[in-house]
Coordinates of C-alpha atoms in Angstrom, one line a residue:
X225 CA -40.5 -37.5 16.6
X226 CA -37.1 -36.0 16.3
X227 CA -36.5 -33.4 13.6
X228 CA -34.9 -34.6 10.1
X229 CA -31.2 -33.6 9.7
X230 CA -30.3 -32.8 6.3
X231 CA -26.9 -33.6 4.9
X232 CA -25.4 -31.7 1.8
X233 CA -22.2 -32.6 -0.1
X234 CA -21.0 -30.8 -3.4
X235 CA -18.8 -31.8 -6.3
X236 CA -17.9 -28.8 -8.5
X237 CA -16.3 -28.9 -11.9
X238 CA -14.4 -25.6 -12.5
X239 CA -13.0 -25.2 -16.1
X240 CA -9.5 -24.2 -15.9
X241 CA -8.6 -20.7 -17.5
X242 CA -6.0 -21.9 -20.1
X243 CA -5.5 -21.2 -23.9
X244 CA -5.4 -24.7 -24.7
X245 CA -6.9 -28.0 -23.6
X246 CA -5.6 -30.4 -20.9
X247 CA -3.8 -32.8 -23.2
X248 CA -3.9 -31.4 -26.6
X249 CA -3.0 -28.0 -28.3
X250 CA -6.6 -27.3 -29.4
X251 CA -7.6 -23.9 -28.3
X252 CA -10.3 -23.1 -25.7
X253 CA -12.8 -20.7 -26.7
X254 CA -16.6 -20.4 -25.6
X255 CA -19.1 -20.2 -28.4
X256 CA -16.8 -21.0 -31.2
X257 CA -18.5 -22.7 -34.3
X258 CA -19.2 -26.3 -33.6
X259 CA -16.3 -28.8 -34.0
X260 CA -13.9 -26.0 -35.0
X261 CA -11.5 -26.4 -32.1
X262 CA -11.0 -30.3 -32.2
X263 CA -7.5 -31.9 -32.6
X264 CA -7.0 -35.4 -33.6
X265 CA -6.4 -36.4 -30.0
X266 CA -9.7 -34.8 -29.0
X267 CA -11.5 -36.9 -31.6
X268 CA -9.6 -39.7 -30.4
X269 CA -8.1 -40.7 -33.6
X270 CA -5.9 -43.9 -33.5
X271 CA -2.2 -43.4 -32.7
X272 CA -2.7 -39.9 -30.9
X273 CA -1.2 -39.4 -27.5
X274 CA -2.0 -37.0 -24.6
X275 CA 0.6 -34.3 -23.7
X276 CA -0.1 -32.7 -20.3
X277 CA -0.6 -29.0 -20.2
X278 CA 1.8 -27.3 -17.6
X279 CA -0.8 -24.4 -17.1
X280 CA -3.5 -26.4 -16.1
X281 CA -1.2 -28.2 -13.4
X282 CA -0.3 -24.8 -12.2
X283 CA -3.6 -23.7 -11.9
X284 CA -4.7 -26.8 -9.9
X285 CA -1.9 -26.4 -7.4
X286 CA -2.6 -22.6 -6.9
X287 CA -6.2 -23.6 -6.1
X288 CA -5.2 -26.3 -3.9
X289 CA -3.0 -24.0 -1.9
X290 CA -5.7 -21.3 -1.7
X291 CA -8.1 -24.0 -0.3
X292 CA -5.6 -25.1 2.4
X293 CA -5.0 -28.6 0.7
X294 CA -2.0 -30.7 0.8
X295 CA -0.5 -30.9 -2.6
X296 CA 0.6 -34.3 -3.6
X297 CA 4.2 -34.3 -5.1
X298 CA 3.3 -37.6 -7.0
X299 CA -0.2 -37.8 -8.6
X300 CA -1.5 -40.2 -11.0
X301 CA -3.8 -40.4 -13.9
X302 CA -6.7 -42.9 -14.5
X303 CA -9.2 -43.9 -17.3
X304 CA -12.8 -43.9 -16.2
X305 CA -14.7 -45.8 -18.9
X306 CA -18.2 -45.0 -19.8
X307 CA -20.1 -44.8 -23.1
X308 CA -21.6 -41.7 -24.4
X309 CA -21.9 -39.9 -27.8
X310 CA -19.8 -37.0 -26.7
X311 CA -17.0 -39.0 -25.3
X312 CA -15.3 -40.2 -28.4
X313 CA -12.5 -42.4 -26.7
X314 CA -15.1 -44.3 -24.6
X315 CA -13.3 -43.3 -21.5
X316 CA -12.2 -40.0 -19.6
X317 CA -8.8 -39.2 -18.2
X318 CA -9.1 -38.3 -14.6
X319 CA -7.3 -38.7 -11.2
X320 CA -9.1 -41.3 -9.3
X321 CA -6.3 -43.1 -7.1
X322 CA -4.0 -40.3 -6.2
X323 CA -5.3 -36.8 -7.1
X324 CA -3.2 -33.5 -7.2
X325 CA -4.6 -32.1 -3.9
X326 CA -6.3 -33.5 -0.8
X327 CA -7.6 -32.6 2.7
X328 CA -8.2 -28.9 2.4
X329 CA -10.9 -26.5 3.9
X330 CA -13.0 -23.6 2.7
X331 CA -14.5 -20.9 5.2
X332 CA -17.6 -19.0 4.0
X333 CA -20.0 -16.7 5.7
X334 CA -23.6 -16.3 5.6
X335 CA -26.4 -14.1 7.3
X336 CA -28.6 -15.2 9.8
X337 CA -32.3 -14.6 9.1
X338 CA -31.5 -12.3 6.1
X339 CA -29.8 -9.8 8.7
X340 CA -26.7 -8.6 6.9
X341 CA -25.5 -7.3 10.4
X342 CA -25.4 -11.0 11.7
X343 CA -22.9 -13.0 10.0
X344 CA -21.8 -16.3 10.9
X345 CA -18.7 -18.0 9.4
X346 CA -18.5 -21.8 8.6
X347 CA -16.0 -24.2 7.2
X348 CA -16.6 -27.2 4.7
X349 CA -13.9 -29.6 4.3
X350 CA -12.4 -30.3 0.8
X351 CA -11.7 -33.9 0.3
X352 CA -9.7 -33.6 -2.9
X353 CA -9.1 -31.5 -6.1
X354 CA -8.5 -33.6 -9.2
X355 CA -7.5 -32.7 -12.9
X356 CA -9.6 -34.2 -15.7
X357 CA -11.0 -33.7 -19.1
X358 CA -14.3 -32.3 -19.9
X359 CA -16.6 -34.2 -22.5
X360 CA -18.0 -33.0 -25.6
X361 CA -21.5 -31.5 -25.8
X362 CA -24.7 -33.2 -27.3
X363 CA -27.3 -30.9 -28.9
X364 CA -30.6 -32.4 -29.1
X365 CA -32.4 -31.2 -32.3
X366 CA -36.2 -32.0 -31.7
X367 CA -37.6 -31.0 -34.9
X368 CA -35.5 -33.6 -36.7
X369 CA -35.4 -35.7 -33.8
X370 CA -31.7 -36.2 -33.8
X371 CA -28.7 -35.5 -31.6
X372 CA -25.7 -33.7 -32.9
X373 CA -22.2 -33.8 -31.0
X374 CA -20.0 -30.7 -30.9
X375 CA -16.5 -31.8 -29.6
X376 CA -15.1 -28.2 -29.0
X377 CA -15.3 -28.8 -25.3
X378 CA -14.0 -32.3 -25.3
X379 CA -10.7 -32.4 -23.6
X380 CA -10.9 -29.0 -22.0
X381 CA -9.2 -29.0 -18.6
X382 CA -11.4 -29.1 -15.5
X383 CA -10.6 -29.2 -11.7
X384 CA -12.9 -31.2 -9.7
X385 CA -13.4 -30.0 -6.2
X386 CA -14.9 -32.6 -4.0
X387 CA -16.5 -31.2 -0.8
X388 CA -17.4 -33.4 2.3
X389 CA -21.1 -33.6 3.3
X390 CA -20.7 -30.9 6.0
X391 CA -23.5 -28.6 4.8
X392 CA -27.3 -28.7 5.8
X393 CA -29.2 -26.5 3.3
X394 CA -29.3 -24.6 0.2
X395 CA -28.1 -21.3 1.7
X396 CA -25.0 -22.9 3.0
X397 CA -24.1 -24.6 -0.1
X398 CA -24.7 -21.3 -2.3
X399 CA -22.5 -19.3 0.2
X400 CA -19.7 -21.8 -0.1
X401 CA -20.0 -21.9 -3.9
X402 CA -19.9 -18.2 -4.1
X403 CA -16.8 -18.1 -1.9
X404 CA -15.1 -20.7 -4.0
X405 CA -16.2 -18.8 -7.2
X406 CA -14.5 -15.6 -5.8
X407 CA -11.3 -17.6 -4.8
X408 CA -11.1 -19.1 -8.4
X409 CA -11.5 -15.6 -10.0
X410 CA -9.0 -14.0 -7.7
X411 CA -6.3 -16.6 -8.5
X412 CA -7.4 -16.5 -12.3
X413 CA -7.1 -20.3 -12.2
X414 CA -10.8 -20.4 -13.5
X415 CA -13.0 -17.5 -14.7
X416 CA -15.9 -19.5 -13.0
X417 CA -18.6 -17.9 -15.2
X418 CA -21.6 -20.1 -14.3
X419 CA -23.6 -19.0 -17.4
X420 CA -20.9 -20.2 -19.7
X421 CA -20.7 -23.6 -18.0
X422 CA -17.2 -22.9 -16.4
X423 CA -18.7 -23.6 -13.0
X424 CA -21.0 -26.5 -12.7
X425 CA -22.3 -28.0 -9.5
X426 CA -23.6 -31.5 -8.5
X427 CA -25.3 -31.5 -5.1
X428 CA -25.5 -34.9 -3.0
X429 CA -28.5 -34.7 -0.6
X430 CA -29.9 -36.8 2.1
X431 CA -31.9 -36.6 5.4
X432 CA -31.6 -38.7 8.6
X433 CA -32.9 -38.5 12.1
X434 CA -30.3 -37.3 14.7
X435 CA -28.2 -40.3 16.0
X436 CA -29.2 -42.5 13.1
X437 CA -27.0 -43.4 9.9
X438 CA -27.0 -41.1 7.1
X439 CA -30.1 -41.7 4.8
X440 CA -30.0 -42.7 1.1
X441 CA -28.7 -39.8 -1.0
X442 CA -29.6 -38.4 -4.4
X443 CA -27.6 -36.5 -6.8
X444 CA -28.7 -33.4 -8.3
X445 CA -26.6 -32.9 -11.5
X446 CA -25.2 -29.9 -13.3
X447 CA -26.7 -26.9 -11.5
X448 CA -25.5 -23.8 -13.3
X449 CA -26.3 -20.8 -11.1
X450 CA -26.0 -20.1 -7.5
X451 CA -29.6 -19.1 -7.0
X452 CA -30.8 -22.4 -8.5
X453 CA -28.4 -24.4 -6.4
X454 CA -30.0 -23.1 -3.3
X455 CA -33.6 -23.8 -4.6
X456 CA -32.7 -27.3 -5.8
X457 CA -31.1 -28.3 -2.6
X458 CA -34.0 -27.0 -0.5
X459 CA -36.6 -28.5 -2.9
X460 CA -34.7 -31.8 -2.5
X461 CA -34.6 -31.8 1.2
X462 CA -38.3 -31.0 1.5
X463 CA -39.1 -33.7 -1.1
X464 CA -37.2 -36.5 0.8
X465 CA -38.9 -35.6 4.2
X466 CA -42.2 -35.6 2.8
X467 CA -41.5 -39.0 1.0
X468 CA -40.2 -40.5 4.2
X469 CA -42.9 -39.2 6.3
X470 CA -45.5 -40.7 3.9
X471 CA -44.0 -44.0 4.3
X472 CA -42.2 -44.0 1.1
X473 CA -38.3 -44.6 0.4
X474 CA -35.7 -42.6 -1.3
X475 CA -33.9 -44.1 -4.3
X476 CA -30.2 -43.6 -4.9
X477 CA -30.8 -41.9 -8.2
X478 CA -29.6 -38.8 -10.3
X479 CA -32.1 -36.0 -10.5
X480 CA -32.0 -32.7 -12.6
X481 CA -33.2 -29.4 -11.2
X482 CA -36.0 -27.7 -13.5
X483 CA -35.7 -24.1 -12.9
X484 CA -39.0 -23.2 -14.6
X485 CA -40.8 -25.7 -12.3
X486 CA -38.7 -25.0 -9.4
X487 CA -38.4 -28.6 -8.7
X488 CA -36.0 -31.7 -9.2
X489 CA -37.0 -34.6 -11.5
X490 CA -35.5 -38.0 -12.0
X491 CA -32.9 -38.6 -14.7
X492 CA -31.7 -42.3 -14.0
X493 CA -31.2 -44.4 -11.1
X494 CA -27.9 -45.6 -9.6
X495 CA -29.3 -48.8 -8.1
X496 CA -26.9 -50.9 -10.3
X497 CA -23.7 -49.2 -9.3
X498 CA -22.1 -48.2 -12.5
X499 CA -18.6 -49.8 -13.2
X500 CA -16.3 -47.5 -14.5
X501 CA -13.5 -50.0 -14.8
X502 CA -10.9 -47.6 -13.7
X503 CA -7.4 -48.4 -14.8
X504 CA -4.1 -46.4 -14.9
X505 CA -3.6 -44.3 -18.0
X506 CA -0.8 -46.0 -19.7
X507 CA 0.1 -43.1 -21.9
X508 CA 0.9 -40.6 -19.1
X509 CA 3.7 -40.8 -16.6
X510 CA 3.0 -40.0 -12.7
X511 CA 2.8 -36.1 -12.3
X512 CA 5.8 -35.2 -10.3
X513 CA 5.8 -31.7 -8.5
X514 CA 8.7 -30.2 -6.3
X515 CA 9.1 -27.9 -3.5
X516 CA 12.2 -25.9 -2.6
X517 CA 13.6 -28.5 -0.5
X518 CA 13.1 -31.5 -3.1
X519 CA 14.1 -29.6 -6.0
X520 CA 17.2 -31.5 -7.5
X521 CA 20.1 -29.0 -8.1
X522 CA 20.9 -29.7 -11.8
X523 CA 17.3 -29.6 -12.7
X524 CA 16.2 -26.6 -15.3
X525 CA 13.5 -24.6 -13.4
X526 CA 11.6 -24.1 -16.6
X527 CA 10.8 -27.6 -16.7
X528 CA 9.5 -28.4 -13.3
X529 CA 6.7 -27.1 -11.2
X530 CA 7.9 -25.8 -7.8
X531 CA 4.9 -25.7 -5.2
X532 CA 6.8 -23.1 -3.0
X533 CA 7.5 -20.7 -5.9
X534 CA 3.7 -20.9 -6.6
X535 CA 2.6 -20.3 -2.8
X536 CA 4.8 -17.3 -2.7
X537 CA 3.0 -15.7 -5.4
X538 CA -0.5 -16.3 -4.4
X539 CA -2.6 -13.0 -4.5
X540 CA -4.5 -11.9 -1.5
X541 CA -7.6 -14.1 -1.1
X542 CA -11.1 -12.7 -0.8
X543 CA -11.0 -13.1 2.9
X544 CA -7.9 -11.1 3.4
X545 CA -9.1 -8.3 1.0
X546 CA -12.4 -8.1 3.3
X547 CA -10.1 -7.7 6.4
X548 CA -8.2 -4.8 4.7
X549 CA -11.3 -2.9 3.7
X550 CA -12.5 -3.2 7.2
X551 CA -9.1 -2.1 8.8
X552 CA -8.3 0.4 6.2
X553 CA -11.5 2.3 5.5
X554 CA -13.5 1.2 8.6
X555 CA -16.4 -0.1 6.6
X556 CA -18.7 -2.9 8.3
X557 CA -17.9 -6.5 7.7
X558 CA -21.2 -7.1 6.0
X559 CA -20.5 -4.2 3.7
X560 CA -17.0 -5.7 2.8
X561 CA -19.1 -8.8 1.7
X562 CA -21.1 -6.8 -0.6
X563 CA -18.1 -4.8 -1.9
X564 CA -16.4 -8.1 -2.9
X565 CA -19.4 -10.1 -4.1
X566 CA -20.0 -7.5 -6.9
X567 CA -17.1 -7.9 -9.5
X568 CA -15.2 -4.6 -9.7
X569 CA -17.1 -2.9 -6.9
X570 CA -14.3 -2.8 -4.3
X571 CA -11.8 -1.3 -6.8
X572 CA -14.6 1.4 -7.6
X573 CA -15.1 2.2 -4.0
X574 CA -11.3 2.5 -3.5
X575 CA -10.9 4.8 -6.4
X576 CA -13.8 7.0 -5.2
X577 CA -12.2 7.2 -1.8
X578 CA -8.7 8.3 -3.2
X579 CA -10.4 11.1 -5.2
X580 CA -12.7 12.6 -2.6
X581 CA -12.6 14.4 0.8
X582 CA -15.7 12.5 2.0
X583 CA -15.1 9.9 4.7
X584 CA -15.1 6.2 3.5
X585 CA -18.1 5.3 5.9
X586 CA -20.1 8.0 4.1
X587 CA -18.9 6.9 0.5
X588 CA -19.8 3.4 1.2
X589 CA -23.5 4.5 1.5
X590 CA -23.5 6.2 -1.8
X591 CA -21.7 3.2 -3.4
X592 CA -24.0 0.5 -1.9
X593 CA -27.5 2.1 -1.8
X594 CA -27.3 4.6 -4.8
X595 CA -25.0 3.2 -7.3
X596 CA -25.6 -0.3 -6.8
X597 CA -29.5 0.0 -6.9
X598 CA -29.1 1.9 -10.2
X599 CA -26.9 -0.9 -11.7
X600 CA -29.2 -3.6 -10.6
X601 CA -32.2 -1.7 -11.9
X602 CA -30.7 -1.6 -15.3
X603 CA -29.1 -5.0 -15.0
X604 CA -25.5 -3.7 -15.8
X605 CA -22.1 -4.8 -14.2
X606 CA -19.9 -2.3 -12.3
X607 CA -17.7 -2.0 -15.4
X608 CA -20.6 -1.0 -17.5
X609 CA -21.5 1.9 -15.2
X610 CA -22.0 5.3 -17.1
X611 CA -20.9 6.9 -13.9
X612 CA -17.1 6.5 -13.4
X613 CA -15.3 6.6 -10.0
X614 CA -14.0 10.2 -10.7
X615 CA -17.5 11.6 -11.7
X616 CA -18.9 10.1 -8.2
X617 CA -15.8 11.5 -6.5
X618 CA -16.4 15.0 -8.0
X619 CA -20.2 14.9 -7.0
X620 CA -19.3 13.8 -3.4
X621 CA -16.6 16.6 -3.0
X622 CA -19.4 19.1 -3.9
X623 CA -21.6 17.6 -1.2
X624 CA -18.7 17.6 1.3
X625 CA -17.9 21.2 0.5
X626 CA -21.6 22.0 1.2
X627 CA -22.1 23.6 -2.4
X628 CA -25.2 21.3 -2.7
X629 CA -27.5 19.5 -0.5
X630 CA -27.8 15.6 -0.4
X631 CA -31.1 16.0 -2.2
X632 CA -29.6 17.8 -5.0
X633 CA -26.7 15.3 -5.1
X634 CA -29.2 12.4 -5.9
X635 CA -30.7 14.7 -8.6
X636 CA -27.2 15.2 -10.0
X637 CA -26.5 11.5 -9.9
X638 CA -29.7 10.7 -11.8
X639 CA -28.5 13.3 -14.5
X640 CA -25.0 11.7 -14.5
X641 CA -26.8 8.3 -14.9
X642 CA -27.9 9.4 -18.5
X643 CA -24.2 9.4 -19.6
X644 CA -24.5 12.7 -21.5
X645 CA -20.8 13.6 -20.7
X646 CA -21.6 16.5 -18.3
X647 CA -19.6 16.9 -15.2
X648 CA -21.4 17.2 -11.9
X649 CA -20.5 21.0 -11.6
X650 CA -22.1 21.8 -15.0
X651 CA -25.3 19.9 -14.1
X652 CA -25.3 21.9 -10.7
X653 CA -25.0 25.2 -12.7
X654 CA -27.4 24.2 -15.5
X655 CA -30.1 23.3 -13.0
X656 CA -29.2 26.0 -10.4
X657 CA -28.9 23.4 -7.5
X658 CA -26.2 25.1 -5.7
X659 CA -26.8 25.8 -2.1
X660 CA -27.0 29.8 -1.3
X661 CA -24.5 31.2 1.0
X662 CA -25.0 35.0 0.4
X663 CA -27.1 36.3 3.4
X664 CA -28.5 39.3 1.2
X665 CA -29.4 37.2 -1.7
X666 CA -31.3 34.9 0.6
X667 CA -33.1 37.8 2.5
X668 CA -34.2 39.1 -1.0
X669 CA -35.7 35.9 -2.1
X670 CA -37.6 35.5 1.3
X671 CA -39.0 39.1 0.9
X672 CA -39.9 38.5 -2.6
X673 CA -41.9 35.5 -1.6
X674 CA -43.6 37.4 1.2
X675 CA -44.6 40.4 -1.3
X676 CA -46.2 38.0 -3.6
X677 CA -48.3 36.2 -0.9
X678 CA -49.7 39.3 0.9
X679 CA -52.9 38.0 1.7
X680 CA -51.6 34.6 3.0
X681 CA -49.1 36.6 5.2
X682 CA -51.9 38.8 6.7
X683 CA -54.0 35.6 7.5
X684 CA -50.9 34.1 9.3
X685 CA -50.5 37.3 11.4
X686 CA -54.1 37.4 12.2

């Protein structure tokens, strides 16, 4: 039998980095007391109307441009109806017919057979990016067997990034989401912290034989870590293959990933296609964007969003930053990935290079092997490192000037790690770690050793 071909497509919800919600003036803040950030509109009181947040639109345009999308100059809002306790209006305002951005692509890289030196670059197509509201949060209190609703999150602005089913395993999906996360953080359009629910991934998975139509797909909902994403997808692919090989069938259902058990579990089936009764949102006009050509002469620039203006101000994306690291410092391409994947590590590296005489290629070893392993061991971020770039640079300068050996330098680093405020030079002097360069002093030490070990010396001579 021909092998199975897995197919993976992702839908990613990224919370827009904005001080207020998508259609109301309520503040956005993680872990605020329940129901403390809820306006009348968020609670869906009669007579309240949505007012579109300009910052959220700019963030979506910026993200669309960074993902090579076409930005629609006219996009529309729709109501998607479903009934759930944490959706007070009974519908979500989203963009179903004409979203803000379409037809993009995202390039990402992954290593072959866990060898960092063999990287392969792949591309996933982006179908669309749409603006929509988040729902509230249901808190299940098992002891009192009741569910409580917190509406702080209701109405927070989301960008939904819909990817085409162009991937085939958990590793590819994880690499694509990590690259998207870096892009969002570079743009500042989303902080994309998965632990705070700012980036949530739904994975659609199916398997089929080559040349046959795609199989029935399942959707694994709300995955909140990149590691779990890879595990959930790979588990689901295996589960479907085993099910089909044993003569079973795959149900078109929604599943959840149980990270403790390492498996996906059924939540609800999708057999009866849910009818969301989409309709145009009557309280919001079409969203009109301009570029330099279409901008009317008499228009106040403050009141419109100019796509070209945003395009000109896009920062260097991660792929460009990596190329610059390779060109400027001669680091290996795979090292440029590690530098960028750890938040703040590339800046740390550049700061060390500026302050040291050591060649960047040697500095990278100290950063990636010594500093990074220390940080990982103590579960610290780069920003929390007790060893600052200037301290590490001072240490590497001592090594470069041959004042200490590399073994001694590692000892000094271990001392610096304690964060006692001593400089590398002070530690070297305290612990007498400097290399001796005085010929006479060295001869005296050697003579003293020989004098103390007379018997051994005689034995050697015999």
